[in-house]
Short mmCIF file of C-alpha atoms in Angstrom, two decimals:
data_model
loop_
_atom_site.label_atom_id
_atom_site.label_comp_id
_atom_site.label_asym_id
_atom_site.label_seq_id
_atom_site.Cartn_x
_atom_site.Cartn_y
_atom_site.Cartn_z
CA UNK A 237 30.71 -21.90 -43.08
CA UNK A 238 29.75 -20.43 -39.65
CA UNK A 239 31.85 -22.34 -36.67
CA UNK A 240 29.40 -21.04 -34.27
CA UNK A 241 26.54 -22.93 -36.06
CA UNK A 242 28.89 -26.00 -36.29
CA UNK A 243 28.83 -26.44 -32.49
CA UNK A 244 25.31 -25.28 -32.15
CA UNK A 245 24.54 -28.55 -34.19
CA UNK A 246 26.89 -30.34 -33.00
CA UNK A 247 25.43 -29.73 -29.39
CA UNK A 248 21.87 -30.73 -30.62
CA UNK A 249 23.18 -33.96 -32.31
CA UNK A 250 24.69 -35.11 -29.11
CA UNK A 251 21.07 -35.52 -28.23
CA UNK A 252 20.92 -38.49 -30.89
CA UNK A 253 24.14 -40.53 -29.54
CA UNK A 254 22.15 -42.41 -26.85
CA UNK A 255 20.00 -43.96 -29.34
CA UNK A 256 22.76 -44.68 -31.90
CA UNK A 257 24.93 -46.53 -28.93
CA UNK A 258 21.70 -48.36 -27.78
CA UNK A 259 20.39 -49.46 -31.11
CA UNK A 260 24.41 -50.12 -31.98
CA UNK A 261 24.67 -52.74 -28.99
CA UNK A 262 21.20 -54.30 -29.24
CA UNK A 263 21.96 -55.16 -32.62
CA UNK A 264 25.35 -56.14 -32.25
CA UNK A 265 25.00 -58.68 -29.11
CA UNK A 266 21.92 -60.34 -30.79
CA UNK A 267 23.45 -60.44 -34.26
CA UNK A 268 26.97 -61.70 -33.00
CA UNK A 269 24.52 -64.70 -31.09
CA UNK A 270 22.80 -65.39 -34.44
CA UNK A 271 25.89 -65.31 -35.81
CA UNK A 272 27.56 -67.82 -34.04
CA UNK A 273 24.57 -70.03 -34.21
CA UNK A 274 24.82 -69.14 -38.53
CA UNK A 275 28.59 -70.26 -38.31
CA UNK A 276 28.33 -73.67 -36.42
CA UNK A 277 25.35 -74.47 -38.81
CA UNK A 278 27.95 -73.66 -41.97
CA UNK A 279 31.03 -75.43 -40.79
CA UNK A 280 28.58 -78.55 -38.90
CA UNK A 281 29.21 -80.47 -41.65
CA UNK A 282 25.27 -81.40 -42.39
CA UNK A 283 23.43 -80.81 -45.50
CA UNK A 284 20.11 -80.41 -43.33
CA UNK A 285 22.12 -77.10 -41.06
CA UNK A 286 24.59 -76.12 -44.20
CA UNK A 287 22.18 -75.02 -46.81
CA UNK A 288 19.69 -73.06 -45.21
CA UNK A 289 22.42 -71.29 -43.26
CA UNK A 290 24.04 -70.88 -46.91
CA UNK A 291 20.71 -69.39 -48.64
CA UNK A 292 20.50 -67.22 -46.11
CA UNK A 293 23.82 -65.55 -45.75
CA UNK A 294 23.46 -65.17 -49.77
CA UNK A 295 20.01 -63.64 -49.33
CA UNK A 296 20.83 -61.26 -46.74
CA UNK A 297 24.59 -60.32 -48.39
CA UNK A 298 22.96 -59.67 -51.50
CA UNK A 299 20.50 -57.62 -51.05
CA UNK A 300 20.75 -53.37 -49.62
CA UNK A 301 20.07 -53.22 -45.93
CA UNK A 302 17.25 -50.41 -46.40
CA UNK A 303 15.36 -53.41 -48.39
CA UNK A 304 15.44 -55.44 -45.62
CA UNK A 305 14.17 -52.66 -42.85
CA UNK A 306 11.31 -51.83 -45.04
CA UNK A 307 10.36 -55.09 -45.11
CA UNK A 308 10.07 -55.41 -41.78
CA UNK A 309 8.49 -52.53 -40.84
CA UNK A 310 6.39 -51.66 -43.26
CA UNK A 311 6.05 -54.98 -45.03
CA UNK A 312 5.08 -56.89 -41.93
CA UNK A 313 2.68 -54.69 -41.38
CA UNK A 314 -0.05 -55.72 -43.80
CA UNK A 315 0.01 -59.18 -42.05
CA UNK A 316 -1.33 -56.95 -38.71
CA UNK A 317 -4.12 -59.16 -37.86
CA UNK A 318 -2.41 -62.09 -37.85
CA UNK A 319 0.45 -61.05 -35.83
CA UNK A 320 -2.04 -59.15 -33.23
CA UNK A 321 -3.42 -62.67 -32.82
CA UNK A 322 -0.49 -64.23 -32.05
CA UNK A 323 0.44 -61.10 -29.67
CA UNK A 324 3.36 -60.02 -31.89
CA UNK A 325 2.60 -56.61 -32.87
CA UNK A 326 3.05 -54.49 -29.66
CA UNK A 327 6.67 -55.59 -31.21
CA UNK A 328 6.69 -55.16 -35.31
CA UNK A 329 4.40 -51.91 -34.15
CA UNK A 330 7.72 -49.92 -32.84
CA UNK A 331 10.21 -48.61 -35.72
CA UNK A 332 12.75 -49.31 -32.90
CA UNK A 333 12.28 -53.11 -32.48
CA UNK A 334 11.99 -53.54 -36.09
CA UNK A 335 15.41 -50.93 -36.24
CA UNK A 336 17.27 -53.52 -33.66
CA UNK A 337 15.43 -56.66 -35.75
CA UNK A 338 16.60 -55.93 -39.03
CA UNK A 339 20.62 -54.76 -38.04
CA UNK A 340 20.84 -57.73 -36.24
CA UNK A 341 19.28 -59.86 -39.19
CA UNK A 342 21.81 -58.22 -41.41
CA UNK A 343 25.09 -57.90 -39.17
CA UNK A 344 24.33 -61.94 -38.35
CA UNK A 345 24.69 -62.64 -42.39
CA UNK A 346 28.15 -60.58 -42.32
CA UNK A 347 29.66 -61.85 -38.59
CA UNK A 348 28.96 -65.23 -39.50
CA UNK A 349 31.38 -65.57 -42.89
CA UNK A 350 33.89 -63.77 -39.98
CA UNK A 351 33.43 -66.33 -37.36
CA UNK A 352 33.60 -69.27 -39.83
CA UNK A 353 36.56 -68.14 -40.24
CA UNK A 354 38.23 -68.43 -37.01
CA UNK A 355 36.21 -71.60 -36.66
CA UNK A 356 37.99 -73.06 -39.33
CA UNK A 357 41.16 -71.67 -37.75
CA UNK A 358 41.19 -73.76 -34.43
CA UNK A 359 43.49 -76.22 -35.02
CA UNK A 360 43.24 -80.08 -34.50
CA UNK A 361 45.88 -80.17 -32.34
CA UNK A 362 43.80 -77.86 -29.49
CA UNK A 363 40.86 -80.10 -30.17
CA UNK A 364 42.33 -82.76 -29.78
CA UNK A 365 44.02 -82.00 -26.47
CA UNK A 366 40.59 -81.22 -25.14
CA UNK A 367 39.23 -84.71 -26.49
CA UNK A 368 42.48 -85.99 -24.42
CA UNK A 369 40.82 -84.21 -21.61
CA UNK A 370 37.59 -85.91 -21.90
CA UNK A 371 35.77 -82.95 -23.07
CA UNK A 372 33.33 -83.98 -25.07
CA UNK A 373 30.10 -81.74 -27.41
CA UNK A 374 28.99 -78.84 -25.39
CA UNK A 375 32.00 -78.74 -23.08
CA UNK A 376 34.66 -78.88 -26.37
CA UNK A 377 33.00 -75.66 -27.63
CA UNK A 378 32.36 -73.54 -24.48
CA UNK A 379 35.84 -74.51 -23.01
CA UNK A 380 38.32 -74.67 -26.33
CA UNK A 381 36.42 -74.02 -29.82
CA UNK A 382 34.27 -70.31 -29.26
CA UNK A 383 36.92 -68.84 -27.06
CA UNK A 384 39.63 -69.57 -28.99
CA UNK A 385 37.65 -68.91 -32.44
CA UNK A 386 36.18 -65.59 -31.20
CA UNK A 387 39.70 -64.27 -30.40
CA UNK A 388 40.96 -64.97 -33.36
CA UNK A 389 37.93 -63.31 -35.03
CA UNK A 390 38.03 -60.19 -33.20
CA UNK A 391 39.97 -57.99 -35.34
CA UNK A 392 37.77 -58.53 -38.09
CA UNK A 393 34.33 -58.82 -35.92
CA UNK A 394 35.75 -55.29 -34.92
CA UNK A 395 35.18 -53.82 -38.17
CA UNK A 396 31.68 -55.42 -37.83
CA UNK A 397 31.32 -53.20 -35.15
CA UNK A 398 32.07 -50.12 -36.95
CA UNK A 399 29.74 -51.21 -40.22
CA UNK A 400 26.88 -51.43 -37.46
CA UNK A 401 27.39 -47.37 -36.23
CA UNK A 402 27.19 -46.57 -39.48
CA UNK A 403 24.50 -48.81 -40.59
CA UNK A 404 21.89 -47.68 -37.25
CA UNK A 405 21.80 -44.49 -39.34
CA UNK A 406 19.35 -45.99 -41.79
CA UNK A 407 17.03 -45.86 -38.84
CA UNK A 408 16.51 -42.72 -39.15
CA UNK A 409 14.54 -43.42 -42.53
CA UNK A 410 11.92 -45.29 -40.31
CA UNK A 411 11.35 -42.12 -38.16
CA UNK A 412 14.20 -42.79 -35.36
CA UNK A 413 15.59 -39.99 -33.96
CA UNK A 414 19.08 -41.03 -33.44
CA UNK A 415 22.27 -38.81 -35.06
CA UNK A 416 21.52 -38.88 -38.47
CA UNK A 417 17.59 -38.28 -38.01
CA UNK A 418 18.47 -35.37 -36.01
CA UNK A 419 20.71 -34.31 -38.44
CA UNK A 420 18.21 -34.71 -41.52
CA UNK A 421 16.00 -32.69 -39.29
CA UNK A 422 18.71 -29.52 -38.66
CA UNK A 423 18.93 -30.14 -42.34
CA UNK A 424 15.51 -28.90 -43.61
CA UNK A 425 15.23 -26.78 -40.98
CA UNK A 426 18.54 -24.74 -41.35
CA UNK A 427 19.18 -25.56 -45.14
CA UNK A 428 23.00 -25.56 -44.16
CA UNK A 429 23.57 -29.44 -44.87
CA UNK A 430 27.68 -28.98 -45.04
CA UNK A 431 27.89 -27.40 -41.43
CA UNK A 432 25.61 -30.15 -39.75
CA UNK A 433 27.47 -32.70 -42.05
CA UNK A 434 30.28 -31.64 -40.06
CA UNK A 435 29.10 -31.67 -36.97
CA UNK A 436 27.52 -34.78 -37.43
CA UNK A 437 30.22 -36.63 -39.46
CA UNK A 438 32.82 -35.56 -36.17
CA UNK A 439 30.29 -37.53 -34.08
CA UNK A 440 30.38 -40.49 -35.95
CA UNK A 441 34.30 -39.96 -36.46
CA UNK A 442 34.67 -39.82 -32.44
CA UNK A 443 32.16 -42.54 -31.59
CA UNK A 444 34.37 -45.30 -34.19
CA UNK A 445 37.54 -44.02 -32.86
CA UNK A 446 36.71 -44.89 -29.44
CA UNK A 447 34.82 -48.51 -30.79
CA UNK A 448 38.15 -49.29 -32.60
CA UNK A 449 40.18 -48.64 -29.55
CA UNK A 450 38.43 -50.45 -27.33
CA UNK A 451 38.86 -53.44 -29.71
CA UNK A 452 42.30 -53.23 -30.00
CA UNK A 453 42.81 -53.04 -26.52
CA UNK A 454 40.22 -56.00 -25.72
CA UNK A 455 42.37 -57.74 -28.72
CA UNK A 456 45.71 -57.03 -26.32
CA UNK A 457 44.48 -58.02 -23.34
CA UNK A 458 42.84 -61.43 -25.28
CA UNK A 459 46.10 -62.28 -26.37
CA UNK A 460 49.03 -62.13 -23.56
CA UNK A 461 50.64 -64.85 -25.28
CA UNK A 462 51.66 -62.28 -28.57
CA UNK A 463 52.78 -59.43 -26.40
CA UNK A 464 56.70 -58.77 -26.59
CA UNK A 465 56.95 -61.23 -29.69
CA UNK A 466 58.48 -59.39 -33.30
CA UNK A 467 56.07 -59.19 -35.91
CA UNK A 468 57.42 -62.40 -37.78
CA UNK A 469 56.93 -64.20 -34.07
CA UNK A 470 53.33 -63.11 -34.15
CA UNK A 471 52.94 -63.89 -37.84
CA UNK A 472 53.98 -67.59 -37.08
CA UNK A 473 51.83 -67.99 -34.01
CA UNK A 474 48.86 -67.13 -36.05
CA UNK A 475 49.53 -70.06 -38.31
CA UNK B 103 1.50 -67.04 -56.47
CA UNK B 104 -0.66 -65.92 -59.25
CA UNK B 105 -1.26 -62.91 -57.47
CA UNK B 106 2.15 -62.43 -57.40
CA UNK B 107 3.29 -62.85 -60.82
CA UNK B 108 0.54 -60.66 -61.77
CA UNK B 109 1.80 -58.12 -59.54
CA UNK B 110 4.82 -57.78 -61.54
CA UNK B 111 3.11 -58.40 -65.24
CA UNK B 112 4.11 -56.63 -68.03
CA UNK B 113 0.21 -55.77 -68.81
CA UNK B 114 -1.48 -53.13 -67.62
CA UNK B 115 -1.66 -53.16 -63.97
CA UNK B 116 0.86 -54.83 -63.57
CA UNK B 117 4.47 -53.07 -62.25
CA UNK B 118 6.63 -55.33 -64.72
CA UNK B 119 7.95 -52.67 -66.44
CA UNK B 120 8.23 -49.90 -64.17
CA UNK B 121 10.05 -52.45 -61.78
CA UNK B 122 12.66 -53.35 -64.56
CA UNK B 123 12.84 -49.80 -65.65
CA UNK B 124 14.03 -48.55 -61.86
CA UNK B 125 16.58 -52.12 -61.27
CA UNK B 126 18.39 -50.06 -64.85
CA UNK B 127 18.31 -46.85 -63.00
CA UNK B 128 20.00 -48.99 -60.16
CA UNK B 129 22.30 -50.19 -62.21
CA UNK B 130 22.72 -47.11 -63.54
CA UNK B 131 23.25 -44.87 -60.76
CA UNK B 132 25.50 -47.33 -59.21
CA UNK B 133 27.80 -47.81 -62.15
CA UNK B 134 28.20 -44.17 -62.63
CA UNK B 135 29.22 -43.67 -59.08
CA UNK B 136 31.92 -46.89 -58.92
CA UNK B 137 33.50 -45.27 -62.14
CA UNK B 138 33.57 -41.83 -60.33
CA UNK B 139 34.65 -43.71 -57.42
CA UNK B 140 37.82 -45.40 -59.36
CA UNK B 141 39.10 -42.02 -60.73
CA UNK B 142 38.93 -41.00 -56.95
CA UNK B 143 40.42 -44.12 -55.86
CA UNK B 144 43.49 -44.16 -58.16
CA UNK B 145 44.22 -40.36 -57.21
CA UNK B 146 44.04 -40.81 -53.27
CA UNK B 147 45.62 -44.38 -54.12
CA UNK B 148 48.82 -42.37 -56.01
CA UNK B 149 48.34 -39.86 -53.25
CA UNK B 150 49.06 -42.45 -50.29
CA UNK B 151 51.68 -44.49 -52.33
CA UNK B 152 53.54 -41.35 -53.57
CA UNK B 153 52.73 -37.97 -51.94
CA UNK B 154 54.67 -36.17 -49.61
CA UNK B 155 53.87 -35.90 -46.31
CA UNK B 156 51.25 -33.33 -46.58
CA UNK B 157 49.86 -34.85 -49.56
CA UNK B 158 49.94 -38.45 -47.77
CA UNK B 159 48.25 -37.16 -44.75
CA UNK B 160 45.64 -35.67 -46.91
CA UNK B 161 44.64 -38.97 -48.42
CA UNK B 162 45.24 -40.93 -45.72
CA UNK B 163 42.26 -38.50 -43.64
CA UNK B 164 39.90 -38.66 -46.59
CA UNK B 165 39.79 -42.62 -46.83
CA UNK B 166 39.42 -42.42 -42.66
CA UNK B 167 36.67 -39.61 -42.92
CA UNK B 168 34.74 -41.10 -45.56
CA UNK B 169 34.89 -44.87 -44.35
CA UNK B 170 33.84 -43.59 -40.74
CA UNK B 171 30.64 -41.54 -41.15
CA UNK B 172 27.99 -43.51 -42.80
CA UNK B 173 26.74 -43.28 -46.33
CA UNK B 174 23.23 -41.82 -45.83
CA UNK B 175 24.98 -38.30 -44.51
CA UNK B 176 27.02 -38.11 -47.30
CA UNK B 177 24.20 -38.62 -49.62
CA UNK B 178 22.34 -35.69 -47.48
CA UNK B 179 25.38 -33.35 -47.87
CA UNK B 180 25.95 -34.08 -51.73
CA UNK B 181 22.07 -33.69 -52.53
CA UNK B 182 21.25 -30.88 -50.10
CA UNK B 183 24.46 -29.30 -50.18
CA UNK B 184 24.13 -29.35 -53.89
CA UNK B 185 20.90 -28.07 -54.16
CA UNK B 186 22.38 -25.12 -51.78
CA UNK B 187 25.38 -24.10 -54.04
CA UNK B 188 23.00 -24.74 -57.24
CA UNK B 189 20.16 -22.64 -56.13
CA UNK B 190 23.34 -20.00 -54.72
CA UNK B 191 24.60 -19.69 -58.02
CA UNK B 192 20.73 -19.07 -59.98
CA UNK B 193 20.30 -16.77 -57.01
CA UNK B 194 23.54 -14.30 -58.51
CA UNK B 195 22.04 -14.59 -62.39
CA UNK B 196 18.72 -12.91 -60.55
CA UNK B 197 16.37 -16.26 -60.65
CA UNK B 198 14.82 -16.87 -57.15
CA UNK B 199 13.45 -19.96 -55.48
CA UNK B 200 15.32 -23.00 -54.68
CA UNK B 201 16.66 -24.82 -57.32
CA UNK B 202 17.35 -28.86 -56.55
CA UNK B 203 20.05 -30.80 -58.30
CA UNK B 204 18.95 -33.52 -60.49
CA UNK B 205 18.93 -36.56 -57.65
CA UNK B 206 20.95 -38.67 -60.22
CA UNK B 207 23.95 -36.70 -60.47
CA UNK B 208 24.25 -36.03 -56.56
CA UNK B 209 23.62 -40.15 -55.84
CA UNK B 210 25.91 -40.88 -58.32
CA UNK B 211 28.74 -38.23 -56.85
CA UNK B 212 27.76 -39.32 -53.05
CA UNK B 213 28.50 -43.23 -53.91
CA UNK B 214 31.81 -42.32 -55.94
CA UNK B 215 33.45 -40.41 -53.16
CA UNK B 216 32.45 -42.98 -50.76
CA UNK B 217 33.42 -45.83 -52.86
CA UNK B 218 36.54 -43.92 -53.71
CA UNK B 219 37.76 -44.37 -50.05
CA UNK B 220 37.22 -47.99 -50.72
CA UNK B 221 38.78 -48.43 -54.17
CA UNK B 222 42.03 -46.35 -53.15
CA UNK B 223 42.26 -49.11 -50.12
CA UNK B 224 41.93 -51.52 -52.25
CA UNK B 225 44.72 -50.38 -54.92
CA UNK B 226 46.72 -49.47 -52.72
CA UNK B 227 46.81 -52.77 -51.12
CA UNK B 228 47.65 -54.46 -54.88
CA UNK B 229 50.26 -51.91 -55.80
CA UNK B 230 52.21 -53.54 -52.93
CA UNK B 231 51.94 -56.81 -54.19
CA UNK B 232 54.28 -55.46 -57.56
CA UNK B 233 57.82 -56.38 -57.15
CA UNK B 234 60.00 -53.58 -56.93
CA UNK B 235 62.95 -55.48 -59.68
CA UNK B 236 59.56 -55.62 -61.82
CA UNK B 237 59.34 -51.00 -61.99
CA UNK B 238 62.99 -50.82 -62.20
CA UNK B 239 63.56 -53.83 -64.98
CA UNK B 240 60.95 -51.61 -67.06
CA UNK B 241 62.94 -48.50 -66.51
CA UNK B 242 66.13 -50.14 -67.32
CA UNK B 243 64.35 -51.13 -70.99
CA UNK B 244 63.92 -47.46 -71.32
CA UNK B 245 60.03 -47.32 -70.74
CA UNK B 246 58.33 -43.71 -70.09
CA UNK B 247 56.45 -43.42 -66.77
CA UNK B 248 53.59 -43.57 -69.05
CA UNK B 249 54.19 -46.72 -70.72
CA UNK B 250 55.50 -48.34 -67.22
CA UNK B 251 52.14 -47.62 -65.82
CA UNK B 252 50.49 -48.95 -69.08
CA UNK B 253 52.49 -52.22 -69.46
CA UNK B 254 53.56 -52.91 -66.34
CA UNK B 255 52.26 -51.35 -63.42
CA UNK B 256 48.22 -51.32 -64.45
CA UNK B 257 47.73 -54.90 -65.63
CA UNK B 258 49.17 -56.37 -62.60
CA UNK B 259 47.87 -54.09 -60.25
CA UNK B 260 44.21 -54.18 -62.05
CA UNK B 261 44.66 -57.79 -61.71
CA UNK B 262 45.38 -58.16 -58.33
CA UNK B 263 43.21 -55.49 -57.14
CA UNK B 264 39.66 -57.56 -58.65
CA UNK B 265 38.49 -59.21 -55.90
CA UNK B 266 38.50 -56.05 -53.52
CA UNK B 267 36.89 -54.27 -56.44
CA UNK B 268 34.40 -56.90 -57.08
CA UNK B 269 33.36 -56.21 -53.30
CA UNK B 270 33.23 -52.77 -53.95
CA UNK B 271 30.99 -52.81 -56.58
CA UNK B 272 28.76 -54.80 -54.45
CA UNK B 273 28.42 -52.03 -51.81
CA UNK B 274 28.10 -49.56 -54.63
CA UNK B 275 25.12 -51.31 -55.68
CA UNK B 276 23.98 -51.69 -52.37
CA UNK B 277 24.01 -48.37 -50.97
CA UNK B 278 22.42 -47.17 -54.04
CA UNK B 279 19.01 -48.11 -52.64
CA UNK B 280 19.99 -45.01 -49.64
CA UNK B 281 19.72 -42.62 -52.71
CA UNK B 282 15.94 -43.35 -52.82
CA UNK B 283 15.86 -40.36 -50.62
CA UNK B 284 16.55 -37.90 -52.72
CA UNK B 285 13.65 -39.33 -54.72
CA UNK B 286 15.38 -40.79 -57.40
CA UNK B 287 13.04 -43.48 -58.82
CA UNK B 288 15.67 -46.28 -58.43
CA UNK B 289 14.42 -49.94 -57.79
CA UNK B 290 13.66 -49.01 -53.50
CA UNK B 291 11.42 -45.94 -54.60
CA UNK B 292 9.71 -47.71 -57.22
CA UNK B 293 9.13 -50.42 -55.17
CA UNK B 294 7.87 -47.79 -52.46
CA UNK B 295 5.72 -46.20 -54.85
CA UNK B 296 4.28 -49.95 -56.00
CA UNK B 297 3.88 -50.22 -52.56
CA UNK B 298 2.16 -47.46 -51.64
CA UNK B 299 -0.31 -47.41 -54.55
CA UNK B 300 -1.44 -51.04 -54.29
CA UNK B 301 -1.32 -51.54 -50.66
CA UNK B 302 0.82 -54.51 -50.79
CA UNK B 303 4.32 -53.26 -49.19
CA UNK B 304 5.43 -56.71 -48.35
CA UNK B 305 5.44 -58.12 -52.04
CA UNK B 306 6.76 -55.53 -53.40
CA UNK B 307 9.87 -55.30 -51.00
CA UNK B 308 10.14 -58.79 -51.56
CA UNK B 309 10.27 -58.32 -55.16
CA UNK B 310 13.02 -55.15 -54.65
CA UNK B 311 15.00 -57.74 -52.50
CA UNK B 312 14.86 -60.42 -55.32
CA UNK B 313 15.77 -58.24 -57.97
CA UNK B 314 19.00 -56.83 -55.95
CA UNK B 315 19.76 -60.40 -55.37
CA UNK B 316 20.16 -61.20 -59.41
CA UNK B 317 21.99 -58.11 -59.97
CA UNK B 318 24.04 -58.93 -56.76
CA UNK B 319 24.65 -62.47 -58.27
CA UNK B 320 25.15 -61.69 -61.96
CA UNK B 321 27.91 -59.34 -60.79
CA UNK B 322 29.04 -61.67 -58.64
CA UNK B 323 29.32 -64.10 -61.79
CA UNK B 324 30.69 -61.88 -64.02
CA UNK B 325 33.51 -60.53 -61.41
CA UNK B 326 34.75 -64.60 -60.87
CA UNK B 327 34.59 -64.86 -65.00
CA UNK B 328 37.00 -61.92 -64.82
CA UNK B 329 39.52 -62.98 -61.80
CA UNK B 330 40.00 -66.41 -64.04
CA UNK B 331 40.92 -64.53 -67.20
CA UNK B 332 42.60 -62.17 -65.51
CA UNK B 333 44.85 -65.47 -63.57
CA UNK B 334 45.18 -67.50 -67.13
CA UNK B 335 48.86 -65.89 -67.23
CA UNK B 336 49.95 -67.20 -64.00
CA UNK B 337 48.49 -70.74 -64.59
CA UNK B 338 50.44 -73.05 -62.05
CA UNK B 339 50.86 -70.22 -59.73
CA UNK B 340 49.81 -70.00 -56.01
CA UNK B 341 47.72 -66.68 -56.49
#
């Protein structure tokens, strides 16, 4: 163990946390979208909407996220001609659209079972007030259903968060350079794996730190109506 | 479809066999690490229910650590890393060249210290459900520590603890495909080496993505088969 070579590495991996943050939010703003959309199909109450949404949250749960980027990047890529034709493959081409394709694809699956959840925890009472209202469809949802079902889904959407750091580093597998490729490279070049481990694993460490205390304090300022209460108070508020 | 099914035949050309041979090794591989995982898990579990402060901050950082960096580094620091020490150690008995750990035995070790983060959560969280009267009722009918654990504290813990180890077994078998890597000819590297040699990446990932899906499901079976035997006691009861 050399401590100079620790933050030598560590300096050169700092290189890579651009492209994790990047490929982190790209992923997670279109997979929390998808996600919604996954979730109101579930809970909409129609066969039509309810099973494919079903198959594929089962598909996508079920199966290792490495599968799924391969599939995309390399397996789409014997259907070339036909995506060339339809002007698709300046897109399926890049290891970083298919990176951002397949997270999202995958974090989408795993948001949506959270988001059903806090669907299903909106009570009648709050929709009905906003039926009172004259709210109606579109209106109901923007104005009391999301809002009210995304805040209560935030704690657990902010674990999501975290799962998506970590899973950008399968990227690397499909040539990106981001922290972990960087670190495979210092790797074979070095042959000291537990000193870039280090320096590597303290970049992931600080990067989720600061992800999970953002959330927390987005989850306090979401919630003004909790603050000051004793934990039983806020127990019986989230019934 | 034909060409499909042919694709995976049992005959000659066909990957059949090869295919079912690597889903074992999956199997496999992943078993061997959730068992290594659960020794882990019960120690850091103990560790965090009855260390002392030192000891309790010591578990407490290694389920943080290893639930914040992702998998894929670990798997680098365990095969590499191993490799390292390995080839070290052949290096003082006079051999010289690099020696490489059998891939098995560092995926296996790489998913049971990550899982191990994940199981200790998870007992941790059902040793809390056990009624304190429940410990102290055993000691009062002069039970050992030993035989407490064995008829008291294990059954219900083990019991309440299934669903989060069901879950865990999942991602066990899920990040197993990451230890393709190290060239271990699980179901992902067969299915890359299918892939490769026929030209045809997109069946065959489809095919590697089916077959996780059965395993994913059987287990999935077999882990509901187990939470309603282990609940037949408490028939009537809420949990």
């Amino acid at each position: 163990m050399d401590p100079r070579f620790v933050y030598d590495s560590f300096v050169q991996l700092l290189a890579g946390v651009p492209l994790t943050l990047e490929l982190t939010a790209f992923a997670f703003a279109l997979g929390l979208l998808l996600a919604v959309l996954i979730a109101l199909m579930q809970i909409s109450g129609l066969r039509i909407l309810r099973i494919p949404a079903g198959a594929y949250v089962f598909a996508i749960r079920g199966t290792p996220l490495l599968v799924q980027i391969f599939l995309i990047y390399y397996g789409l890529g014997q259907f070339r001609p036909t995506l060339q034709s339809l002007g698709l493959w300046q897109f399926f081409r890049e290891a970083y659209w298919c990176g951002i394709l397949a997270l999202s694809l995958n974090s989408a699956a795993y948001g949506s079972e959270v988001l059903r959840g806090g669907l299903q925890s909106v009570s009648k009472r709050e929709i009905e007030a906003g039926r009172a209202c004259g709210m109606s469809g579109l209106l109901l949802y923007r104005r009391i259903i999301l809002p009210l079902a995304l805040r209560q889904s935030l704690p657990a959407y902010g674990n999501e968060l975290i799962l998506m750091v970590k899973a950008t580093s399968l990227v690397s597998i499909i040539t990106m350079m981001e922290v972990t490729g960087i670190a495979a490279r210092l790797i074979s070049e070095t042959y000291r794996p537990v000193e870039v481990f280090i320096a590597a694993g303290t970049i992931y460490l600080i990067i989720n730190f600061l992800l999970t205390r953002a959330v927390s304090m987005l989850d306090w300022w979401l919630t003004p109506h909790l603050r000051g209460m004793s934990t039983i108070g806020k127990a019986e508020q989230a019934k | 479809m034909t060409e499909l099914l042919q694709l995976v035949s049992f005959g000659p050309g066909g990957w059949g066999l090869a295919l079912l041979t690597a889903a074992l090794m999956t199997v496999a591989v992943a078993a061997c690490g959730f068992l290594i995982g659960g020794v882990i898990g019960a120690v850091i579990a103990w560790g965090k229910l009855a260390g002392n402060l030192p000891v309790r901050f010591s578990a407490d950082a290694y389920t943080t650590v290893l639930r914040g960096i992702p998998d894929l580094l670990v798997i680098y620091l365990f095969y590499f890393g191993g490799s390292m020490a390995v080839t070290a150690l052949f290096n003082v008995w006079g051999e010289t060249g690099f020696v490489g750990v059998p891939p098995f035995a560092a995926g296996a070790t790489a998913i049971g210290v990550v899982s191990g983060a994940y199981q200790a959560e998870v007992f941790r969280g059902a040793f809390r459900v056990l009624a304190k009267g429940e410990i102290e009722a055993g000691k009062a009918a002069g039970m050992s520590p030993f035989l407490l654990f064995r008829r008291i504290i294990a059954p219900q813990v083990f019991r309440h603890a299934l669903p989060g180890i069901g879950n865990v077994w999942q991602m066990a078998l899920k990040e197993s495909a990451l230890i393709s890597v190290t060239g271990l000819v699980e179901l992902l590297r067969q299915s890359q080496i299918a892939a490769g040699s026929t030209r045809k990446p997109f069946e065959f990932y489809l095919i590697a993505g089916a077959i996780f899906l059965v395993i994913t499901w059987l287990s999935q079976r077999v882990f509901s088969w187990l939470e309603k035997r282990a609940r037949r006691s408490m028939a009537g009861g809420l949990a």
